[in-house]
Amino acid sequence: MHPAFSVIFLTTLLGAGQGLFLAMFTGQLYALARFLPTQEDQFYAIGSLVALLLLVIGLGASFFHLGRPERAWRSAAMWRTSWLSREVIILPILMALVFAYSVAHLMHWTQPWFRIGESLGVDATLLVGLLGTIASFALFVSTAMIYASVKFLEEWHSTFTVANFTLLGLASGFMLAAAYSAYIGNPLVPFFGTWAVVLTLAAFVSRGAHLMRNARLKHKSSVQTAIGVRHTAVVQKAQGAMGGSFNTREFFHGRSPATVRFIRNTFLVLVFPIPILLIVAAYAIESTTLPILAFVVQYLGLIAERWYFFAEAKHPQNLYYQSIS
Amino acid sequence: MTQLALVIDLNVCVGCHACVTSCKEWNTSGWAGPMVDQNPYDGSPTGTFFNRVQTFEVGVFPNTETVHFPKSCLHCEEPPCVPVCPTGASHKRADNGVVLVDYDKCIGCKYCSWACPYGARELDEQEKVMKKCTLCIDRITDATLSDRDRQPACVLACPTSARLYGDVHDPDSEVSVAIRERGGYQLMPEWGTKPANHYLPRQKNRMYISPEELTRVDNPLRKEDLTTYTGEETLDDVAW
Ligand code: SF4
Ligand code: SF4
């Protein structure tokens, strides 16, 4: 497939935004359980505003993917059958919840509405945070299922796709939370950093397994089933167009195998080992800049990861577009 | 239920592209149009087509065979391109089974093209909406046309009658009989899309003649006949 930058930015920015929001809420929960020092409301408010910003930019990027962006509102219609439609519905809901979460903290709406047991006072931030958590995971699943549900793209048609989108999004979000804490100099860097490392390792296992699965993949279709001629030697001589077509532009990345391999190795280095080492180093020397660097490096790596995700997938329609003349 | 479709006879298709040009002419000037042409007179002409004729070579020289292969939307009975569409622009008509795109609803997200294994859908670079074969829906549903003209433009244009059109759910239709009696098959059956369009395979008429059929080697009369011949006309010359 042709990797479109609109979709690369959409999926990576949404992932980081959801992850950052979940990191903020996790921080609040830990503080509530007194595992962490309680933070100013402002900390959560600004953190989730940054998450909202990422979601907004991601949404903006997605419009560049559409031929007719002015009609985008129509895309909520078919939520019963289309994962794309479901994503389109859940994204604004999540944005509203993240915004509400931020506002609730900014306005100090932290008077408990009711109590569960002795110590747990349920306030607006907790409820909205919980709803936001559900929406975040629903969004991870629908974004990934847009790709994983297309059975013709056998490289994508796998639970690994959902696992990777979720874990990589979470990892980059917690990485960003560590960077944010380091930037404002609060003591939560080791907490977010540890989670970021754990999630990055989990993502490494899942992404690695996905790569290995795809390396062994045998495609269902062949040029023989494509035109229905039973012969071992069938080659295309003409595709009915000399200057290419939508089919050659949308479904081929046009890069050499060496480039594709280079991008894969790049993301394997940038997404996993370097950010982990940087976080560990930051912990060891108590640096406040290394966590920021870790996030930036990992995010750049994720762009390469998403590029490779698209380039790796081979669509069966390509069998009809093997040679021009 | 009716399922209109094409049956394409690969045995007689000569790859002349008449169906391609008549399709483009009819559809670019009608309900579905315009279908863009970019750089039509330059080095890399490209544009939107509902129907393309491709060419494949089967076998290794000198035992090769050329297969001309017209390809358009197959109007699948289980169209995977329809449920993925977020707007409902892509739909399958209940009355005749034709798969269509509503160009006023389509947002050009290209998702349906990912969900078609045949590459039958093309995004129009100018209109920015998804386009594909409509089976000339504006012709075949136009009751004012004569029976002869109420067919897709490509069918009318084909000089070798390689394109048959009809209802593949009616067992007695021309297309159903052709599929049944002449080995009609579907493309990429492994995906379970159940294409309504079928293809008729290439067929060769071969006659097998053994040497025995040309020269009678075991003429029983010759075996039993004890006459000594000296060049005159014999029973062999008149009877076999
Ligand atoms: S051939 Fe492709 S576009 Fe046409 S109905 Fe089948 S899946 Fe859809
Ligand atoms: S490109 Fe148009 S027809 Fe295709 S899925 Fe998107 S909205 Fe539907």
Coordinates of C-alpha atoms and ligand atoms in Angstrom, one line a residue:
Chain A
M1 CA 0.0 0.0 0.0
H2 CA 1.0 3.6 -0.5
P3 CA 1.8 5.2 2.9
A4 CA -0.2 8.4 3.1
F5 CA 1.2 10.9 5.5
S6 CA -2.3 12.1 6.5
V7 CA -3.0 8.7 7.9
I8 CA 0.4 8.2 9.4
F9 CA 0.0 11.4 11.3
L10 CA -3.6 10.7 12.2
T11 CA -2.9 7.3 13.7
T12 CA 0.3 8.3 15.5
L13 CA -1.0 11.6 16.9
L14 CA -4.2 10.0 18.1
G15 CA -2.3 7.2 19.7
A16 CA 0.0 9.6 21.6
G17 CA -3.0 11.8 22.6
Q18 CA -5.0 8.9 24.0
G19 CA -1.9 7.6 25.7
L20 CA -1.1 10.9 27.3
F21 CA -4.7 11.3 28.6
L22 CA -4.6 7.8 30.0
A23 CA -1.3 8.6 31.6
M24 CA -2.8 11.7 33.3
F25 CA -5.7 9.7 34.6
T26 CA -3.5 6.9 35.8
G27 CA -1.4 9.4 37.6
Q28 CA -4.6 10.7 39.3
L29 CA -5.7 7.2 40.3
Y30 CA -2.3 6.4 41.8
A31 CA -2.3 9.7 43.7
L32 CA -5.8 8.9 44.9
A33 CA -4.5 5.5 46.2
R34 CA -1.7 7.5 47.8
F35 CA 1.0 5.6 45.8
L36 CA 2.1 9.0 44.4
P37 CA 2.2 12.5 45.8
T38 CA -1.0 14.4 44.9
Q39 CA -0.5 16.9 42.1
E40 CA -1.9 20.3 41.5
D41 CA -5.1 20.2 39.5
Q42 CA -3.3 22.3 36.9
F43 CA -0.9 19.4 36.2
Y44 CA -3.8 17.1 35.0
A45 CA -5.5 20.0 33.3
I46 CA -2.6 21.1 31.2
G47 CA -1.6 17.5 30.5
S48 CA -5.0 16.6 29.1
L49 CA -5.1 19.9 27.1
V50 CA -1.9 18.8 25.4
A51 CA -3.6 15.4 24.8
L52 CA -6.6 17.3 23.3
L53 CA -4.3 19.3 21.1
L54 CA -2.7 16.1 19.7
L55 CA -6.2 14.7 19.0
V56 CA -7.2 17.9 17.2
I57 CA -4.1 17.9 15.1
G58 CA -4.6 14.3 14.3
L59 CA -8.2 15.0 13.2
G60 CA -6.9 17.8 11.1
A61 CA -4.4 15.5 9.4
S62 CA -7.2 13.1 8.6
F63 CA -9.0 15.7 6.5
F64 CA -6.1 15.7 4.1
H65 CA -6.9 12.1 3.3
L66 CA -10.4 12.8 2.1
G67 CA -11.3 13.8 -1.4
R68 CA -14.3 15.7 -0.2
P69 CA -13.5 16.9 3.4
E70 CA -16.6 19.2 3.4
R71 CA -18.8 16.1 3.4
A72 CA -16.9 14.5 6.3
W73 CA -19.9 14.7 8.6
R74 CA -21.6 12.1 6.5
S75 CA -19.1 9.5 7.6
A76 CA -20.9 8.9 10.9
A77 CA -23.8 7.2 9.1
M78 CA -22.8 3.6 8.8
W79 CA -21.6 2.8 12.3
R80 CA -23.4 -0.5 12.2
T81 CA -21.0 -2.0 9.6
S82 CA -18.0 0.3 9.2
W83 CA -15.2 0.7 11.6
L84 CA -14.3 4.0 10.0
S85 CA -17.7 5.3 10.9
R86 CA -17.2 4.1 14.5
E87 CA -13.9 5.9 14.7
V88 CA -15.5 9.0 13.4
I89 CA -18.1 8.9 16.2
I90 CA -15.8 8.0 19.0
L91 CA -13.1 10.6 18.3
P92 CA -15.3 13.6 19.0
I93 CA -16.8 11.9 22.1
L94 CA -13.2 11.4 23.4
M95 CA -12.3 14.9 22.6
A96 CA -15.2 16.2 24.5
L97 CA -14.4 14.0 27.5
V98 CA -10.7 15.0 27.5
F99 CA -11.8 18.6 27.3
A100 CA -14.3 18.1 30.2
Y101 CA -11.6 16.4 32.2
S102 CA -9.3 19.3 31.8
V103 CA -12.0 21.8 32.6
A104 CA -13.1 19.9 35.7
H105 CA -9.5 20.1 37.0
L106 CA -9.0 23.7 36.0
M107 CA -12.2 24.7 37.8
H108 CA -11.4 22.5 40.8
W109 CA -14.6 20.6 40.6
T110 CA -13.1 18.1 43.0
Q111 CA -15.9 18.0 45.6
P112 CA -16.9 14.4 45.9
W113 CA -20.4 13.8 44.6
F114 CA -20.7 10.6 46.6
R115 CA -18.4 8.2 48.5
I116 CA -17.6 4.6 47.9
G117 CA -16.6 3.1 51.3
E118 CA -14.6 5.4 53.7
S119 CA -11.9 6.9 51.6
L120 CA -12.9 7.0 47.9
G121 CA -14.7 10.2 47.1
V122 CA -16.1 10.2 43.6
D123 CA -15.9 13.6 42.0
A124 CA -16.4 15.0 38.5
T125 CA -12.8 14.4 37.4
L126 CA -12.9 10.8 38.4
L127 CA -16.1 10.1 36.5
V128 CA -15.1 11.9 33.4
G129 CA -11.7 10.3 33.5
L130 CA -13.3 6.9 33.7
L131 CA -15.5 7.6 30.7
G132 CA -12.5 9.0 28.9
T133 CA -10.6 5.9 29.6
I134 CA -13.3 3.7 28.1
A135 CA -13.5 6.1 25.0
S136 CA -9.7 6.0 24.6
F137 CA -9.7 2.2 24.5
A138 CA -12.7 2.2 22.2
L139 CA -10.9 4.6 19.9
F140 CA -7.7 2.4 19.9
V141 CA -9.8 -0.6 18.8
S142 CA -11.8 1.2 16.1
T143 CA -8.7 2.9 14.6
A144 CA -6.9 -0.4 14.5
M145 CA -9.9 -2.3 13.2
I146 CA -10.2 0.0 10.2
Y147 CA -7.0 -1.8 9.1
A148 CA -7.3 -5.2 10.8
S149 CA -10.8 -5.8 9.5
V150 CA -9.9 -5.6 5.8
K151 CA -9.4 -9.3 5.1
F152 CA -7.7 -8.7 1.7
L153 CA -4.8 -6.9 3.4
E154 CA -3.5 -10.1 5.0
E155 CA -0.6 -8.3 6.6
W156 CA -3.1 -6.3 8.6
H157 CA -5.8 -8.8 9.1
S158 CA -4.6 -9.9 12.5
T159 CA -5.1 -9.1 16.2
F160 CA -1.5 -8.0 16.3
T161 CA -2.6 -4.8 14.5
V162 CA -5.0 -3.9 17.3
A163 CA -2.4 -4.8 20.0
N164 CA 0.3 -2.8 18.2
F165 CA -1.8 0.3 17.7
T166 CA -2.9 0.2 21.4
L167 CA 0.5 -0.6 22.9
L168 CA 2.4 1.8 20.8
G169 CA -0.1 4.6 21.4
L170 CA 0.1 3.9 25.2
A171 CA 3.9 3.8 25.1
S172 CA 4.2 7.1 23.3
G173 CA 1.6 8.7 25.5
F174 CA 3.3 7.7 28.8
M175 CA 6.7 8.7 27.2
L176 CA 5.1 12.1 26.6
A177 CA 3.8 12.2 30.2
A178 CA 7.4 11.6 31.4
A179 CA 8.7 14.3 29.1
Y180 CA 6.0 16.7 30.4
S181 CA 6.8 15.9 34.0
A182 CA 10.5 16.4 33.4
Y183 CA 9.8 19.7 31.6
I184 CA 7.9 21.2 34.5
G185 CA 10.2 19.5 37.0
N186 CA 7.8 17.4 39.0
P187 CA 8.7 14.1 40.7
L188 CA 6.5 11.9 38.5
V189 CA 9.2 11.3 35.9
P190 CA 10.3 7.9 37.2
F191 CA 6.6 6.8 37.5
F192 CA 5.6 7.7 34.0
G193 CA 9.1 6.7 32.7
T194 CA 8.7 3.2 34.2
W195 CA 5.3 2.7 32.7
A196 CA 6.6 4.0 29.3
V197 CA 9.4 1.5 29.4
V198 CA 7.1 -1.4 30.4
L199 CA 4.6 -0.4 27.6
T200 CA 7.4 0.0 25.1
L201 CA 8.7 -3.5 25.9
A202 CA 5.2 -4.9 25.6
A203 CA 4.8 -3.1 22.2
F204 CA 8.2 -4.6 21.1
V205 CA 7.0 -8.1 21.8
S206 CA 3.7 -7.5 20.0
R207 CA 5.2 -5.7 17.0
G208 CA 8.1 -8.2 16.7
A209 CA 5.6 -11.1 16.7
H210 CA 3.6 -9.3 14.0
L211 CA 6.7 -8.8 11.9
M212 CA 7.6 -12.5 12.2
R213 CA 4.0 -13.6 11.4
N214 CA 4.1 -11.4 8.2
A215 CA 7.5 -12.7 7.2
R216 CA 5.9 -16.2 6.9
L217 CA 2.7 -15.1 5.4
K218 CA 1.5 -16.9 2.3
H219 CA -1.0 -14.9 0.2
K220 CA -4.2 -16.5 -0.7
S221 CA -4.5 -15.0 -4.2
S222 CA -2.2 -15.5 -7.2
V223 CA -2.2 -14.3 -10.7
Q224 CA -3.7 -17.7 -11.6
T225 CA -6.8 -17.1 -9.4
A226 CA -6.9 -13.5 -10.4
I227 CA -7.6 -14.3 -14.1
G228 CA -8.6 -17.9 -13.6
V229 CA -6.1 -19.6 -15.9
R230 CA -4.4 -22.7 -14.7
H231 CA -0.8 -22.5 -15.7
T232 CA 2.4 -22.1 -13.8
A233 CA 3.7 -19.4 -16.1
V234 CA 1.3 -16.4 -16.4
V235 CA 2.8 -13.0 -16.9
Q236 CA 1.1 -9.7 -17.4
K237 CA 1.9 -7.9 -20.7
A238 CA -0.4 -4.9 -20.4
Q239 CA -2.6 -3.3 -17.7
G240 CA -4.8 -1.2 -19.9
A241 CA -3.1 2.1 -19.1
M242 CA 0.3 3.6 -20.0
G243 CA 0.6 6.4 -17.5
G244 CA -0.6 4.6 -14.4
S245 CA -3.9 4.8 -12.7
F246 CA -5.5 5.1 -9.3
N247 CA -4.7 1.5 -8.8
T248 CA -0.9 2.0 -9.3
R249 CA -0.9 5.2 -7.2
E250 CA -2.9 4.0 -4.2
F251 CA -1.6 0.4 -3.8
F252 CA 2.1 0.6 -4.5
H253 CA 4.7 2.4 -2.4
G254 CA 7.2 2.6 -5.3
R255 CA 10.3 2.3 -3.1
S256 CA 13.0 -0.3 -3.4
P257 CA 13.0 -3.3 -1.1
A258 CA 16.3 -1.9 0.4
T259 CA 14.5 1.4 1.3
V260 CA 11.6 -0.5 2.9
R261 CA 14.1 -2.7 4.9
F262 CA 16.0 0.4 6.0
I263 CA 12.7 2.0 7.3
R264 CA 11.9 -1.1 9.2
N265 CA 15.3 -1.2 10.8
T266 CA 15.1 2.5 11.6
F267 CA 11.8 2.1 13.4
L268 CA 13.0 -1.0 15.3
V269 CA 15.9 1.1 16.7
L270 CA 14.1 4.4 17.2
V271 CA 10.9 3.2 18.8
F272 CA 12.2 0.6 21.2
P273 CA 15.9 0.5 22.4
I274 CA 16.8 4.2 22.2
P275 CA 13.8 5.6 24.1
I276 CA 14.2 2.9 26.8
L277 CA 18.0 3.7 27.1
L278 CA 17.3 7.4 27.3
I279 CA 14.7 6.9 30.1
V280 CA 17.0 4.7 32.0
A281 CA 19.8 7.2 31.6
A282 CA 17.5 10.1 32.6
Y283 CA 16.8 8.1 35.8
A284 CA 20.4 7.5 36.5
I285 CA 21.7 11.0 36.0
E286 CA 18.3 12.7 37.0
S287 CA 18.2 14.5 33.7
T288 CA 15.2 16.6 32.8
T289 CA 16.0 16.8 29.1
L290 CA 16.5 13.1 28.2
P291 CA 12.8 12.2 28.8
I292 CA 11.9 14.9 26.3
L293 CA 14.4 13.5 23.8
A294 CA 13.1 10.0 24.5
F295 CA 9.6 11.0 23.4
V296 CA 10.8 12.9 20.3
V297 CA 12.9 10.0 19.2
Q298 CA 10.1 7.5 19.8
Y299 CA 7.6 9.6 18.0
L300 CA 9.8 9.9 14.9
G301 CA 10.3 6.2 15.1
L302 CA 6.5 5.7 15.1
I303 CA 6.2 7.7 11.9
A304 CA 8.6 5.2 10.4
E305 CA 6.7 2.3 12.0
R306 CA 3.4 3.5 10.5
W307 CA 5.1 4.0 7.1
Y308 CA 6.4 0.5 7.1
F309 CA 3.0 -0.8 8.3
F310 CA 1.5 0.5 5.0
A311 CA 4.4 -0.3 2.7
E312 CA 4.5 -3.9 4.0
A313 CA 0.9 -4.7 3.1
K314 CA 0.4 -6.2 -0.4
H315 CA -3.1 -5.9 -1.8
P316 CA -4.4 -8.7 -4.1
Q317 CA -5.4 -6.1 -6.7
N318 CA -1.7 -5.6 -7.3
L319 CA -1.8 -8.9 -9.2
Y320 CA -3.6 -7.0 -12.0
Y321 CA -1.1 -4.2 -12.1
Q322 CA 2.3 -6.0 -12.5
S323 CA 3.5 -4.5 -15.7
I324 CA 2.7 -1.6 -18.0
S325 CA 3.6 -3.0 -21.4
Chain B
M1 CA -34.3 -11.8 -7.0
T2 CA -32.6 -10.3 -10.0
Q3 CA -28.8 -10.1 -10.3
L4 CA -27.7 -8.4 -13.4
A5 CA -24.2 -9.1 -14.5
L6 CA -21.8 -9.6 -17.4
V7 CA -20.4 -12.8 -18.7
I8 CA -17.1 -12.3 -20.6
D9 CA -16.0 -14.8 -23.1
L10 CA -12.2 -14.9 -23.0
N11 CA -12.3 -17.3 -26.0
V12 CA -13.4 -14.6 -28.4
C13 CA -12.1 -11.4 -26.8
V14 CA -9.5 -10.0 -29.2
G15 CA -8.4 -7.2 -26.9
C16 CA -9.5 -4.4 -29.2
H17 CA -10.6 -2.0 -26.3
A18 CA -13.8 -1.1 -28.0
C19 CA -15.6 -1.8 -24.7
V20 CA -13.2 0.5 -22.9
T21 CA -13.7 3.5 -25.2
S22 CA -17.5 3.1 -25.5
C23 CA -17.8 2.8 -21.7
K24 CA -15.7 5.9 -21.2
E25 CA -17.7 7.8 -23.9
W26 CA -21.1 6.9 -22.5
N27 CA -20.3 7.4 -18.9
T28 CA -18.2 10.5 -19.0
S29 CA -21.0 12.3 -20.9
G30 CA -23.8 11.0 -18.7
W31 CA -25.0 10.5 -15.2
A32 CA -21.7 9.3 -13.8
G33 CA -19.5 11.8 -15.5
P34 CA -17.2 13.5 -16.0
M35 CA -14.5 10.9 -15.8
V36 CA -11.2 12.8 -15.7
D37 CA -8.4 12.5 -18.3
Q38 CA -5.1 13.9 -17.2
N39 CA -2.3 14.6 -19.7
P40 CA -4.3 13.0 -22.4
Y41 CA -1.8 14.0 -25.1
D42 CA 1.4 13.9 -23.0
G43 CA 3.8 11.2 -22.0
S44 CA 1.9 9.8 -19.1
P45 CA -1.8 9.9 -19.8
T46 CA -3.9 8.8 -16.9
G47 CA -7.5 9.0 -16.0
T48 CA -10.6 7.3 -14.6
F49 CA -12.0 4.2 -16.4
F50 CA -14.7 1.8 -15.3
N51 CA -13.4 -0.9 -17.5
R52 CA -10.0 -1.8 -18.6
V53 CA -8.7 -4.5 -20.9
Q54 CA -5.5 -6.1 -19.7
T55 CA -3.3 -8.6 -21.5
F56 CA -1.6 -11.7 -20.0
E57 CA 0.8 -14.2 -21.6
V58 CA 0.3 -17.8 -20.5
G59 CA 3.1 -20.3 -21.0
V60 CA 6.7 -20.0 -22.1
F61 CA 7.9 -19.3 -25.6
P62 CA 7.3 -20.9 -28.0
N63 CA 4.3 -22.4 -26.3
T64 CA 2.6 -19.2 -25.4
E65 CA -0.9 -18.0 -25.6
T66 CA -2.2 -14.4 -25.2
V67 CA -5.2 -13.8 -23.0
H68 CA -7.0 -10.5 -23.3
F69 CA -8.8 -9.9 -20.1
P70 CA -11.4 -7.2 -19.7
K71 CA -11.8 -6.1 -16.1
S72 CA -14.5 -4.1 -14.4
C73 CA -16.5 -4.2 -11.2
L74 CA -17.9 -7.7 -10.8
H75 CA -21.1 -6.6 -8.9
C76 CA -20.3 -9.1 -6.2
E77 CA -23.2 -10.8 -4.5
E78 CA -21.3 -10.4 -1.2
P79 CA -19.7 -7.1 -1.9
P80 CA -17.0 -6.5 0.7
C81 CA -16.7 -2.9 -0.5
V82 CA -20.2 -1.9 0.7
P83 CA -20.2 -2.5 4.5
V84 CA -16.9 -0.6 5.0
C85 CA -18.2 2.6 3.5
P86 CA -18.7 5.1 6.3
T87 CA -21.3 7.2 4.5
G88 CA -23.5 4.7 2.9
A89 CA -22.5 6.1 -0.5
S90 CA -21.5 2.6 -1.7
H91 CA -24.6 0.4 -1.9
K92 CA -26.0 -2.6 -3.6
R93 CA -29.3 -2.1 -5.3
A94 CA -31.9 -4.5 -3.9
D95 CA -33.9 -4.7 -7.1
N96 CA -31.2 -5.7 -9.6
G97 CA -28.1 -6.4 -7.6
V98 CA -26.0 -3.6 -9.2
V99 CA -23.3 -2.1 -6.8
L100 CA -23.3 1.6 -7.1
V101 CA -21.6 4.7 -5.5
D102 CA -23.8 7.7 -4.7
Y103 CA -21.4 10.5 -5.9
D104 CA -23.2 13.1 -3.8
K105 CA -22.6 11.3 -0.6
C106 CA -19.1 9.9 -1.2
I107 CA -16.3 11.7 0.8
G108 CA -13.5 10.1 -1.2
C109 CA -12.0 8.3 1.8
K110 CA -10.9 5.4 -0.5
Y111 CA -11.7 2.8 2.1
C112 CA -13.9 0.9 -0.3
S113 CA -11.1 0.6 -2.8
W114 CA -9.0 -1.2 -0.1
A115 CA -11.9 -3.6 0.4
C116 CA -12.2 -4.6 -3.2
P117 CA -9.7 -7.4 -4.1
Y118 CA -10.1 -6.8 -7.8
G119 CA -9.0 -3.2 -8.0
A120 CA -12.3 -2.3 -9.6
R121 CA -12.8 1.1 -8.0
E122 CA -10.9 4.2 -9.0
L123 CA -10.9 7.6 -7.2
D124 CA -11.5 10.3 -9.7
E125 CA -8.7 12.9 -9.4
Q126 CA -11.0 15.7 -10.5
E127 CA -14.3 14.9 -8.9
K128 CA -12.6 13.5 -5.8
V129 CA -15.1 10.7 -5.4
M130 CA -14.9 7.0 -5.9
K131 CA -16.1 5.7 -9.3
K132 CA -16.7 2.3 -10.7
C133 CA -18.7 0.4 -13.3
T134 CA -22.4 1.1 -12.9
L135 CA -23.4 -1.6 -15.4
C136 CA -24.7 1.5 -17.3
I137 CA -27.5 1.8 -14.7
D138 CA -28.9 4.8 -16.6
R139 CA -29.3 2.7 -19.8
I140 CA -30.5 -0.6 -18.3
T141 CA -33.2 1.0 -16.2
D142 CA -34.4 3.4 -18.9
A143 CA -37.8 2.0 -20.0
T144 CA -37.9 4.3 -23.0
L145 CA -35.0 2.4 -24.7
S146 CA -35.7 -0.5 -27.0
D147 CA -34.7 -4.0 -25.7
R148 CA -31.7 -4.0 -28.0
D149 CA -30.5 -0.7 -26.5
R150 CA -31.2 -1.4 -22.9
Q151 CA -27.8 -3.0 -22.4
P152 CA -24.5 -1.7 -21.1
A153 CA -22.5 0.4 -23.6
C154 CA -19.6 -2.1 -23.6
V155 CA -21.9 -5.0 -24.6
L156 CA -23.3 -3.1 -27.5
A157 CA -19.8 -2.1 -28.6
C158 CA -18.1 -5.5 -28.5
P159 CA -17.4 -6.5 -32.1
T160 CA -16.9 -10.2 -31.3
S161 CA -19.9 -10.5 -28.9
A162 CA -17.5 -11.4 -26.1
R163 CA -19.7 -9.7 -23.6
L164 CA -23.0 -11.2 -22.6
Y165 CA -25.4 -9.4 -20.3
G166 CA -28.3 -10.6 -18.3
D167 CA -29.8 -11.9 -15.0
V168 CA -27.5 -14.6 -13.6
H169 CA -30.2 -15.6 -11.1
D170 CA -32.6 -16.6 -13.9
P171 CA -31.6 -20.2 -14.8
D172 CA -32.8 -19.8 -18.4
S173 CA -31.2 -16.5 -19.2
E174 CA -28.5 -16.4 -21.9
V175 CA -25.8 -15.7 -19.3
S176 CA -26.9 -18.5 -16.9
V177 CA -26.9 -21.0 -19.8
A178 CA -23.5 -19.8 -20.9
I179 CA -22.0 -20.1 -17.4
R180 CA -23.6 -23.6 -16.9
E181 CA -22.7 -25.0 -20.3
R182 CA -19.4 -23.4 -21.1
G183 CA -17.6 -23.6 -17.8
G184 CA -18.2 -20.0 -16.6
Y185 CA -16.0 -19.2 -13.6
Q186 CA -15.6 -16.4 -11.0
L187 CA -12.4 -14.5 -10.2
M188 CA -10.6 -15.0 -6.9
P189 CA -13.2 -17.4 -5.5
E190 CA -11.0 -17.8 -2.4
W191 CA -12.4 -14.6 -0.9
G192 CA -16.0 -15.6 -0.9
T193 CA -17.1 -12.3 -2.6
K194 CA -19.3 -14.3 -5.0
P195 CA -18.8 -12.1 -8.1
A196 CA -21.9 -11.9 -10.2
N197 CA -19.8 -11.4 -13.4
H198 CA -18.4 -14.6 -14.7
Y199 CA -15.7 -15.4 -17.3
L200 CA -15.9 -18.1 -19.9
P201 CA -12.6 -19.9 -20.3
R202 CA -10.6 -20.1 -23.5
Q203 CA -11.4 -23.3 -25.4
K204 CA -9.6 -25.0 -28.2
N205 CA -11.2 -27.3 -30.7
R206 CA -8.7 -30.2 -31.1
M207 CA -9.1 -33.2 -33.3
Y208 CA -7.1 -36.2 -32.4
I209 CA -6.1 -38.3 -35.4
S210 CA -4.1 -41.4 -34.9
P211 CA -2.0 -42.9 -37.8
E212 CA -4.3 -45.9 -37.9
E213 CA -7.1 -43.6 -38.9
L214 CA -5.1 -42.4 -41.9
T215 CA -3.7 -45.7 -43.2
R216 CA -5.6 -48.9 -42.7
V217 CA -2.8 -51.2 -41.5
D218 CA -4.9 -54.2 -40.6
N219 CA -7.2 -54.6 -43.5
P220 CA -8.7 -58.0 -42.9
L221 CA -9.4 -58.6 -46.6
R222 CA -5.7 -58.2 -47.4
K223 CA -4.9 -60.7 -44.8
E224 CA -7.1 -63.4 -46.2
D225 CA -6.8 -62.6 -49.9
L226 CA -4.4 -65.0 -51.6
T227 CA -4.6 -63.4 -55.0
T228 CA -1.3 -62.2 -56.6
Y229 CA -1.8 -58.6 -57.7
T230 CA -0.1 -57.1 -60.7
G231 CA -1.1 -53.5 -60.4
E232 CA -4.8 -53.6 -61.3
E233 CA -7.6 -52.0 -59.3
T234 CA -8.4 -53.9 -56.1
L235 CA -11.1 -54.0 -53.6
D236 CA -9.0 -51.7 -51.3
D237 CA -9.1 -48.9 -53.8
V238 CA -12.8 -48.8 -54.0
A239 CA -14.0 -49.7 -50.6
W240 CA -11.8 -47.7 -48.2
Ligands
SF4_1 S1 -15.8 -6.1 -7.8 FE1 -15.0 -4.9 -6.1 S2 -16.1 -2.9 -6.3 FE2 -17.2 -4.4 -7.5 S3 -18.7 -5.3 -6.0 FE3 -17.0 -6.7 -6.0 S4 -15.7 -5.9 -4.3 FE4 -17.2 -4.3 -4.8
SF4_2 S1 -14.6 6.5 -1.0 FE1 -16.7 7.1 -1.0 S2 -17.8 5.2 -1.5 FE2 -15.7 4.6 -0.9 S3 -15.9 4.1 1.3 FE3 -15.3 6.3 1.2 S4 -17.3 7.4 1.2 FE4 -17.8 5.2 0.7

